[in-house]
Coordinates of C-alpha atoms in Angstrom, one line a residue:
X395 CA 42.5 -122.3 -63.1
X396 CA 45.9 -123.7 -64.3
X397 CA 46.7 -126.6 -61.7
X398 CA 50.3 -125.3 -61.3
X399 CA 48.2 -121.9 -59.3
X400 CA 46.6 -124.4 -57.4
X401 CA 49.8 -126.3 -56.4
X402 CA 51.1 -122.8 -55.3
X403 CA 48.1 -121.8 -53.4
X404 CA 47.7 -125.0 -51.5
X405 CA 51.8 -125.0 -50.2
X406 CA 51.1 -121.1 -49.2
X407 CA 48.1 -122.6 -46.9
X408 CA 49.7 -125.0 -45.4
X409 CA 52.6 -123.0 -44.7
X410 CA 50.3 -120.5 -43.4
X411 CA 48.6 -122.9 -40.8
X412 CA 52.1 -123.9 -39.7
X413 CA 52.7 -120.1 -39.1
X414 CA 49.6 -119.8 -37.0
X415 CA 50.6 -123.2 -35.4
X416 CA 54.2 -121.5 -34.2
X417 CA 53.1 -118.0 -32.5
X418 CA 50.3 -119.7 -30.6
X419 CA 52.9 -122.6 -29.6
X420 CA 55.6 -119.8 -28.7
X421 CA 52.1 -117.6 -27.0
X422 CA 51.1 -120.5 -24.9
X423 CA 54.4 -121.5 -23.3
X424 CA 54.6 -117.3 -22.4
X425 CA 51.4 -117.5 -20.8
X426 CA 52.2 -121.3 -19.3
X427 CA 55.3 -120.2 -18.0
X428 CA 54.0 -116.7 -16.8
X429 CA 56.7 -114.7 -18.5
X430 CA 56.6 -111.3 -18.7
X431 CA 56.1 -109.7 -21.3
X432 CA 56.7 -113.1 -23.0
X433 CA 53.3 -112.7 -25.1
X434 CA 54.1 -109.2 -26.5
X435 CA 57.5 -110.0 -27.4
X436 CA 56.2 -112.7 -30.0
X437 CA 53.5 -110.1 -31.1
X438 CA 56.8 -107.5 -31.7
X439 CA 59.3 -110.0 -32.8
X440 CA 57.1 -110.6 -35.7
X441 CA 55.6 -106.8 -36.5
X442 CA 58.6 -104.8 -36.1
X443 CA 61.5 -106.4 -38.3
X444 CA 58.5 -106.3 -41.3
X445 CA 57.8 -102.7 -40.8
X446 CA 61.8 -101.9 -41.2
X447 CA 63.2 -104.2 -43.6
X448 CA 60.1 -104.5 -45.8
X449 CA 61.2 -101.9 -48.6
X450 CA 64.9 -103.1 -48.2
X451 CA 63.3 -106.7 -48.8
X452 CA 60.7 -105.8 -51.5
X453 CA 63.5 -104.3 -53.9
X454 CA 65.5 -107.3 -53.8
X455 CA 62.8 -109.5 -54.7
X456 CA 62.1 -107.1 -57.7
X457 CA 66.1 -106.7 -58.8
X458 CA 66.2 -110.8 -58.7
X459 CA 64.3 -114.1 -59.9
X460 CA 61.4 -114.1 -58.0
X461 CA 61.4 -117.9 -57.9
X462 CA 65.2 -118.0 -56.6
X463 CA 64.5 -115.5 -53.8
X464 CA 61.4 -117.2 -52.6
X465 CA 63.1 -120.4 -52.6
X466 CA 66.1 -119.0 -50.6
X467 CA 63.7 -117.3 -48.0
X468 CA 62.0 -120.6 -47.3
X469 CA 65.1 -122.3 -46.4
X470 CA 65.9 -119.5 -44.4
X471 CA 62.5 -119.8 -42.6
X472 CA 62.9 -123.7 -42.4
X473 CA 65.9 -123.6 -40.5
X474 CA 65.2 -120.4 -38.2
X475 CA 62.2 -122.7 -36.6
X476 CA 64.0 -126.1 -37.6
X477 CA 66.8 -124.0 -34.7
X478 CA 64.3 -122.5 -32.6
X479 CA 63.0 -126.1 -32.2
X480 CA 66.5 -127.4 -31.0
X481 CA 67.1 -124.8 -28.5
X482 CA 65.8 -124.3 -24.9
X483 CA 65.6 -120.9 -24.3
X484 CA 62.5 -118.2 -25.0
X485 CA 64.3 -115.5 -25.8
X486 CA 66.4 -117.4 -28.2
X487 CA 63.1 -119.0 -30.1
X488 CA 61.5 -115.3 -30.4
X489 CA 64.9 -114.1 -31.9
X490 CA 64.9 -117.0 -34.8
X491 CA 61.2 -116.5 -34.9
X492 CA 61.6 -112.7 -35.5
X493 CA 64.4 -114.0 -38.5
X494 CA 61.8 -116.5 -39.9
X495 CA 59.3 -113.4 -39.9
X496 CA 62.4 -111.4 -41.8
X497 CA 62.5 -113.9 -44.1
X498 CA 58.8 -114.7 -44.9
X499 CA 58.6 -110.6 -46.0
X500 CA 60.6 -111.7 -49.2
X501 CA 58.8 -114.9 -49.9
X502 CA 55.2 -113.7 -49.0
X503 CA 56.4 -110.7 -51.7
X504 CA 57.8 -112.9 -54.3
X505 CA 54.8 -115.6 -53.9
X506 CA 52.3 -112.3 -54.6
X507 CA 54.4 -111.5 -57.6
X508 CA 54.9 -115.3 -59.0
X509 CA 50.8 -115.5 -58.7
X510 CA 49.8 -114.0 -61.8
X511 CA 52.7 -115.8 -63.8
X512 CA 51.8 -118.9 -62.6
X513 CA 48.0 -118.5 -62.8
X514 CA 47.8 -116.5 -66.1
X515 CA 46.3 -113.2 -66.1
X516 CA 42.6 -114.1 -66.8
X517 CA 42.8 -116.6 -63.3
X518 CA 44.2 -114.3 -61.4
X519 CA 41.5 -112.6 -59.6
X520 CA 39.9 -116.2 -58.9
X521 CA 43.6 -117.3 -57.5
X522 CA 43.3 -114.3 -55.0
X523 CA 40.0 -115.2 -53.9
X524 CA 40.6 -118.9 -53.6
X525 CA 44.0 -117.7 -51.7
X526 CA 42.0 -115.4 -49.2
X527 CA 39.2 -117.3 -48.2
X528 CA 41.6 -120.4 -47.7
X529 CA 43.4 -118.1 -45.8
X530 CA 40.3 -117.5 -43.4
X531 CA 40.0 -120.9 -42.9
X532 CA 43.6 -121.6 -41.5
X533 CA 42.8 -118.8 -39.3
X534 CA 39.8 -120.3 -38.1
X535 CA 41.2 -123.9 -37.2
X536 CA 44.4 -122.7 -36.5
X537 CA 43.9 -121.9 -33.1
X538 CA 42.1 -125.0 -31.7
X539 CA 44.8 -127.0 -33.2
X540 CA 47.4 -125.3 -32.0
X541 CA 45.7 -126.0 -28.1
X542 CA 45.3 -128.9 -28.9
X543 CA 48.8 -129.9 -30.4
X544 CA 50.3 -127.7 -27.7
X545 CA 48.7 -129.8 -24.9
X546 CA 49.8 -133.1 -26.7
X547 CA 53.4 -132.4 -27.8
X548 CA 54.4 -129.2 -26.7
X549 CA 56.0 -125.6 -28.3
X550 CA 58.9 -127.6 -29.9
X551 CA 56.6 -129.5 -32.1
X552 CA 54.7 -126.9 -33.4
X553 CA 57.8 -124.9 -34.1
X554 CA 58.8 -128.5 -35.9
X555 CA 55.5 -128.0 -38.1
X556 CA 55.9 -125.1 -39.0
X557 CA 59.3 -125.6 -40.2
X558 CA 58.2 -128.8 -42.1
X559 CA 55.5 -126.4 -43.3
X560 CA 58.0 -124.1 -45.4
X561 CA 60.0 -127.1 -47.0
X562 CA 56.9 -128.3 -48.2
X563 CA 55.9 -124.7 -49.8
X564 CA 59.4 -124.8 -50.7
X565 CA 58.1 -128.1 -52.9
X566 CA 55.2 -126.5 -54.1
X567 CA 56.9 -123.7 -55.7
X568 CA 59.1 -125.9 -57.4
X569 CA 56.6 -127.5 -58.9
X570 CA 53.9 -125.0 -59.6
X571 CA 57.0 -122.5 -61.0
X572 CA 59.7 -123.8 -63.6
X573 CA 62.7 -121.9 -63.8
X574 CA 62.0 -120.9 -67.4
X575 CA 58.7 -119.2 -65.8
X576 CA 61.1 -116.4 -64.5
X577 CA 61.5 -114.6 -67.8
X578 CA 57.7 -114.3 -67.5
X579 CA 58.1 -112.2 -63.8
X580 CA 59.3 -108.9 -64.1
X581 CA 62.5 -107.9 -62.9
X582 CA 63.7 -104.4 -62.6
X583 CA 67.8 -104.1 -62.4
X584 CA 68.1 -101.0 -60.5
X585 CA 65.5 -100.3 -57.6
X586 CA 65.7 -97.7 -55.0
X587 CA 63.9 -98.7 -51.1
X588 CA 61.0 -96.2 -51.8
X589 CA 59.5 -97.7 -55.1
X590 CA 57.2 -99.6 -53.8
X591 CA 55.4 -96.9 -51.2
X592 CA 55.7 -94.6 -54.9
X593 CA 54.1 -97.5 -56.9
X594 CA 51.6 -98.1 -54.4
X595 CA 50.7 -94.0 -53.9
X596 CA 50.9 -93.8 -57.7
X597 CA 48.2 -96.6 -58.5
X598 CA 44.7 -96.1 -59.6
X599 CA 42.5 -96.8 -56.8
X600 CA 45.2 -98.5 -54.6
X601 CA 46.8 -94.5 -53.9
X602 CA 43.3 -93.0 -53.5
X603 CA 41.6 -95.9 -50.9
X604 CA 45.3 -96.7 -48.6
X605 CA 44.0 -94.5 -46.2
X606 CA 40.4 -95.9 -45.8
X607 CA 42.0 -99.5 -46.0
X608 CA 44.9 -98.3 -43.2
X609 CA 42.1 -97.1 -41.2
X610 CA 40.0 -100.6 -41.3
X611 CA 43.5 -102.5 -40.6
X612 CA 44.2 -100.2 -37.2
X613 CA 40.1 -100.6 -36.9
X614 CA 40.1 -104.6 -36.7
X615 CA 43.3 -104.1 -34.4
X616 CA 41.4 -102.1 -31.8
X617 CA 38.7 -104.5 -32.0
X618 CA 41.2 -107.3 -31.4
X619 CA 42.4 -106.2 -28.0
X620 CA 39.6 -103.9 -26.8
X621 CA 37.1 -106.6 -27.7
X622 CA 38.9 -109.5 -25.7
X623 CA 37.4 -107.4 -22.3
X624 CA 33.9 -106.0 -24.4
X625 CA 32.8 -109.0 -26.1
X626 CA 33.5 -111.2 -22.8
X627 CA 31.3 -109.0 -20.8
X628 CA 29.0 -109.2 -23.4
X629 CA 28.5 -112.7 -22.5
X630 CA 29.8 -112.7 -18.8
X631 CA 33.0 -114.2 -18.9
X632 CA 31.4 -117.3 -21.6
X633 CA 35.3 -118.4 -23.3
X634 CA 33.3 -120.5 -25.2
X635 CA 31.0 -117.8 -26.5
X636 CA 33.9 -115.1 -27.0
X637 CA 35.9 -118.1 -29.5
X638 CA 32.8 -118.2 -31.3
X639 CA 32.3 -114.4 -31.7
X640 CA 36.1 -114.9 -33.7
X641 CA 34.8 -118.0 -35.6
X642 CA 32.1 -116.5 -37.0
X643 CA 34.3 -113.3 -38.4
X644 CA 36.6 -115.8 -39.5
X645 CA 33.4 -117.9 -41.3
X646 CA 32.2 -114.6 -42.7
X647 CA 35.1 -113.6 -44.5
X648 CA 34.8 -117.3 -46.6
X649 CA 32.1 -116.3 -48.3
X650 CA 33.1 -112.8 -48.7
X651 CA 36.2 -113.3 -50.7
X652 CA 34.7 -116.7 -52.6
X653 CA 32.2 -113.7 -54.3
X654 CA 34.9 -111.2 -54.3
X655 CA 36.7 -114.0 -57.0
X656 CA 33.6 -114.6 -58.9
X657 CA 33.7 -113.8 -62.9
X658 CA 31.8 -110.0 -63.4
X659 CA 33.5 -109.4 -59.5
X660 CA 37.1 -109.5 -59.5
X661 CA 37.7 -106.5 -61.5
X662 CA 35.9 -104.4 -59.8
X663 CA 38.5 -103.4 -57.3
X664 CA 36.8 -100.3 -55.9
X665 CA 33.6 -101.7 -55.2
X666 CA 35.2 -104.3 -53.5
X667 CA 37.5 -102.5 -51.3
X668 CA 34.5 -99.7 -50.4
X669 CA 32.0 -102.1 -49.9
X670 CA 34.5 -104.4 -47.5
X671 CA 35.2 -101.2 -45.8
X672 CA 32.0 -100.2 -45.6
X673 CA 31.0 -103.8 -43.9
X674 CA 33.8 -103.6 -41.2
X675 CA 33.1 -100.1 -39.9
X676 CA 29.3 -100.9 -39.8
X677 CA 30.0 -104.4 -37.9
X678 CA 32.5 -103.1 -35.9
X679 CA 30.3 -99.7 -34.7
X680 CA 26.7 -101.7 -34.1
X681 CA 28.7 -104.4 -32.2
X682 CA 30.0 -101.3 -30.1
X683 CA 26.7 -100.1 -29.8
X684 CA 24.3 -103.0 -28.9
X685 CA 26.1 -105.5 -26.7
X686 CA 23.7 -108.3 -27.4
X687 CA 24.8 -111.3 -28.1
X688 CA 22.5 -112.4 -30.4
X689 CA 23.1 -109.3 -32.4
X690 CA 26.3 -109.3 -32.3
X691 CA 26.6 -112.4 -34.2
X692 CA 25.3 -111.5 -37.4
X693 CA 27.3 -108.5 -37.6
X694 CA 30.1 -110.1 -37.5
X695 CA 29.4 -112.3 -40.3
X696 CA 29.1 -109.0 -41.7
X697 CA 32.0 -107.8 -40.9
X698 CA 33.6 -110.7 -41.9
X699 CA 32.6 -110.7 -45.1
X700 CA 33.3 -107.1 -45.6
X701 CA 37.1 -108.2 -44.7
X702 CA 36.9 -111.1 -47.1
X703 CA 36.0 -109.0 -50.1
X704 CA 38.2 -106.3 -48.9
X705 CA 41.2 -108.0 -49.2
X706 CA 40.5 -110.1 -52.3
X707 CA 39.8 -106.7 -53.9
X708 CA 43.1 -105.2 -52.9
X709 CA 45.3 -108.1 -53.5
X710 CA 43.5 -107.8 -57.5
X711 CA 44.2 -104.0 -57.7
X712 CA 47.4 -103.6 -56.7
X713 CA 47.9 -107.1 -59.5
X714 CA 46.4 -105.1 -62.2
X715 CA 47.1 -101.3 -60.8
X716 CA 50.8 -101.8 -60.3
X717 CA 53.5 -102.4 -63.0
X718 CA 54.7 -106.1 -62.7
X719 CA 58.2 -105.2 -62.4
X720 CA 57.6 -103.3 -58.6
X721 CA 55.1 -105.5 -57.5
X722 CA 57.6 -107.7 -54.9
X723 CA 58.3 -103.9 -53.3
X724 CA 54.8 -103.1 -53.8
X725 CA 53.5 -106.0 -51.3
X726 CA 56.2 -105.8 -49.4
X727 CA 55.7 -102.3 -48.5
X728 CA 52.2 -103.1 -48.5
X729 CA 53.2 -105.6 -45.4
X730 CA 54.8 -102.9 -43.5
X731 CA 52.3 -100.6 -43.9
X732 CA 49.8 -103.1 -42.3
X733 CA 52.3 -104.6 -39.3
X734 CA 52.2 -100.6 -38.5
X735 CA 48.4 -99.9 -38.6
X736 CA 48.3 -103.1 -36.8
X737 CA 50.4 -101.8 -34.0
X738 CA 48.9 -98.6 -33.4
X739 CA 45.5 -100.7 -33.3
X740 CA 46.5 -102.9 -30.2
X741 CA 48.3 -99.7 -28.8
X742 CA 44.8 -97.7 -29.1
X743 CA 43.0 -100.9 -27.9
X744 CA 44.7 -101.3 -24.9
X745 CA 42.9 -100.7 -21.7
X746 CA 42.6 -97.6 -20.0
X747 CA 41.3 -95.3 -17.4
X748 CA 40.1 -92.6 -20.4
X749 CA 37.8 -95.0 -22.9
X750 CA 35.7 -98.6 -21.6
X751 CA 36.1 -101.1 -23.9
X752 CA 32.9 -101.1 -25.2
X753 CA 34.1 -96.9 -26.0
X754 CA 37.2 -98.4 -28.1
X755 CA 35.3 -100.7 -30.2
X756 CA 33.2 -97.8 -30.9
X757 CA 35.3 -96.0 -32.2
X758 CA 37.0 -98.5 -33.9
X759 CA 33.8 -99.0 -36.1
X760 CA 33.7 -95.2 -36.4
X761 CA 37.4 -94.8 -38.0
X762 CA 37.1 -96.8 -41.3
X763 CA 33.8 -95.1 -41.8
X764 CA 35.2 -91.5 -41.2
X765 CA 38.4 -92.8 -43.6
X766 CA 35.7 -93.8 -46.2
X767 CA 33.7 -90.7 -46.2
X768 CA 37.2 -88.5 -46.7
X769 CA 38.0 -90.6 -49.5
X770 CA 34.9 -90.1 -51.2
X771 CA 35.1 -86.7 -50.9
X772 CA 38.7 -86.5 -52.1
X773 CA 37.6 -88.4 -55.0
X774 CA 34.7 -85.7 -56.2
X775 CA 37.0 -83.2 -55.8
X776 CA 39.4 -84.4 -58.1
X777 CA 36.9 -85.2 -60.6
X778 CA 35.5 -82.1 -60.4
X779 CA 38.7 -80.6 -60.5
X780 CA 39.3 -82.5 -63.8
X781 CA 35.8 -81.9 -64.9
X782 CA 36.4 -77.3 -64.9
X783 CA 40.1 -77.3 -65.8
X784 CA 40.5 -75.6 -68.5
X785 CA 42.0 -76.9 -71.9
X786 CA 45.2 -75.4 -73.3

């Protein structure tokens, strides 16, 4: 892989770790200061500007230099928390956190569409997989170092570090993408706000599985909330048990999208995305269904995994399923589209007097299976369909 990809790759982990560093910084000083409804409003500070600006975002990144609006964004993001660090108030730091999150929908776009430029066609399924399971790995130190920078320093350096953390990526992409590598990135002049929920409905395989992977997003989302009380009385009350149930999802999904990048692997988009599916639903329904510890583990290495490939597997289809010249819309709307399955998951995983939380991650397991049997179904029809048509 071209050492310009890896460049690229390594500033969009770093940046992503200061991300993680931030909304935990921002969580904890909620939680520390007992505000309410302090912890939701980071959660909807950063899901609900993505969901409505994403397709307004994604065409601009296709109408311009990739490179140039990535660039711009960062700064954007750099001084949002570079500000939110300065002031004192928590209402102020969620607002510039919720314009950082604006922001990073157009360089999280154009980054997804300067990839395969950068890394060259042929590298570009490894550079997903080496991006996915490096993103795992933030995810899973992420948190303990945010406790443990957040008890040293406090919220305002974290918010520091993540600022510093987008000026470095900012770095990166200069290097990793000259400005004579934007001829290479295709740009479309005119763009309406809907092209990239058409191009993403119109690809092979992306438009036929969106619904089984939207079901596995709102899935993991149930899981998220709902398992917070189930797994916990799985092993009365143990914190230190319930962080490792999370690491070991988190260490599951390394492996999963290392083989989802392997040569003979990467192109095979649908097995990939089925088979991820496939992995979540089944961890997800026997955790609900045997609340044993000891069980429990392994299926969510198996879960994780499942994810890892999943996601490695989309990231490649939508590279070589969608035209080049939508693909900044194409992620972008892709964001929004998760941010929303994402909020109806914590909205259905939230306790209640109907379903126990060991009920919710039931289901939970029992959604992107449903999803994945309609799909398959969908997709014999139309091949039968195409099979008995008649010729003219």
């Amino acid at each position: 892989m071209p050492v310009a990809a890896q460049v690229l790759i390594a500033g969009t982990l770093f940046s992503r770790l200061g991300d993680t560093l931030a909304t935990l910084g921002l969580v904890l000083h909620a939680a520390d200061r007992d505000i309410r409804f302090g912890v939701t409003e980071v959660m909807l500070a950063e899901l609900i500007p993505t969901v409505l600006a994403a397709p307004l975002i994604g065409s601009v990144v296709d109408r311009f230099s990739a490179r140039t609006v990535c660039l711009w964004a960062l700064l954007v993001q750099a001084l949002s928390l570079g500000a939110a660090t300065a002031v004192g108030g928590f209402h102020v730091r969620v607002a510039l956190v919720a314009l950082s999150a604006l922001a990073g929908v157009a360089s999280v776009a154009a980054g997804f569409k300067m990839l395969p430029a950068v890394a060259g066609e042929q590298h570009t399924g490894r550079a997903n997989s080496l991006l996915t399971a490096g993103l795992s790995v933030a995810g899973l130190i992420g948190p303990p170092l945010a406790g443990f920078l957040n008890s040293l320093w406090g919220t305002p350096a974290l918010l520091a570090a993540d600022a510093a953390s987008f000026l470095v990526l900012a770095g990166c992409t200069v290097l990793a993408v000259p400005s004579t590598v934007d001829v290479a990135i295709g740009r479309r002049p005119a763009t309406r706000l809907a092209d990239g929920y058409r191009a993403l409905r119109d690809a092979p395989v992306v438009g036929t599985l969106m619904p089984a992977l939207a079901a596995a997003m709102v899935a993991t989302s149930i899981e998220n909330v709902a398992g917070v009380y189930y797994l916990r009385d799985v092993v009365n009350g143990n914190d230190t048990m319930f962080g490792l149930f999370l690491a070991t999802w988190a260490l599951g999904s390394v492996p999963g999208a290392l083989l989802a990048g392997r040569v003979g692997w990467s192109d095979r988009h649908s097995l990939l995305i089925i088979g991820g599916v496939l992995g979540i639903g089944l961890g997800l329904l026997l955790t609900g269904l045997i609340p044993v510890a000891a069980v429990i583990f392994p299926l969510f290495l198996i879960a994780g995994f499942g994810n890892g490939a999943c996601n490695v597997g989309l990231r490649n289809a939508v590279h070589a399923r969608v035209p080049a010249e939508v693909h900044g819309s194409a992620w972008a709307c892709f964001q929004a589209l998760s941010r929303s399955c994402i909020g109806v998951g914590y909205l259905l995983g939230t306790p209640n007097s109907v379903v126990s939380s060991q009920g919710q991650v039931i289901i939970s397991g029992v959604i992107p299976l449903a999803a994945m049997v309609w799909a398959a179904v969908v997709t014999l029809r139309r091949g039968q369909s195409t099979v008995t048509e008649p010729s003219s």
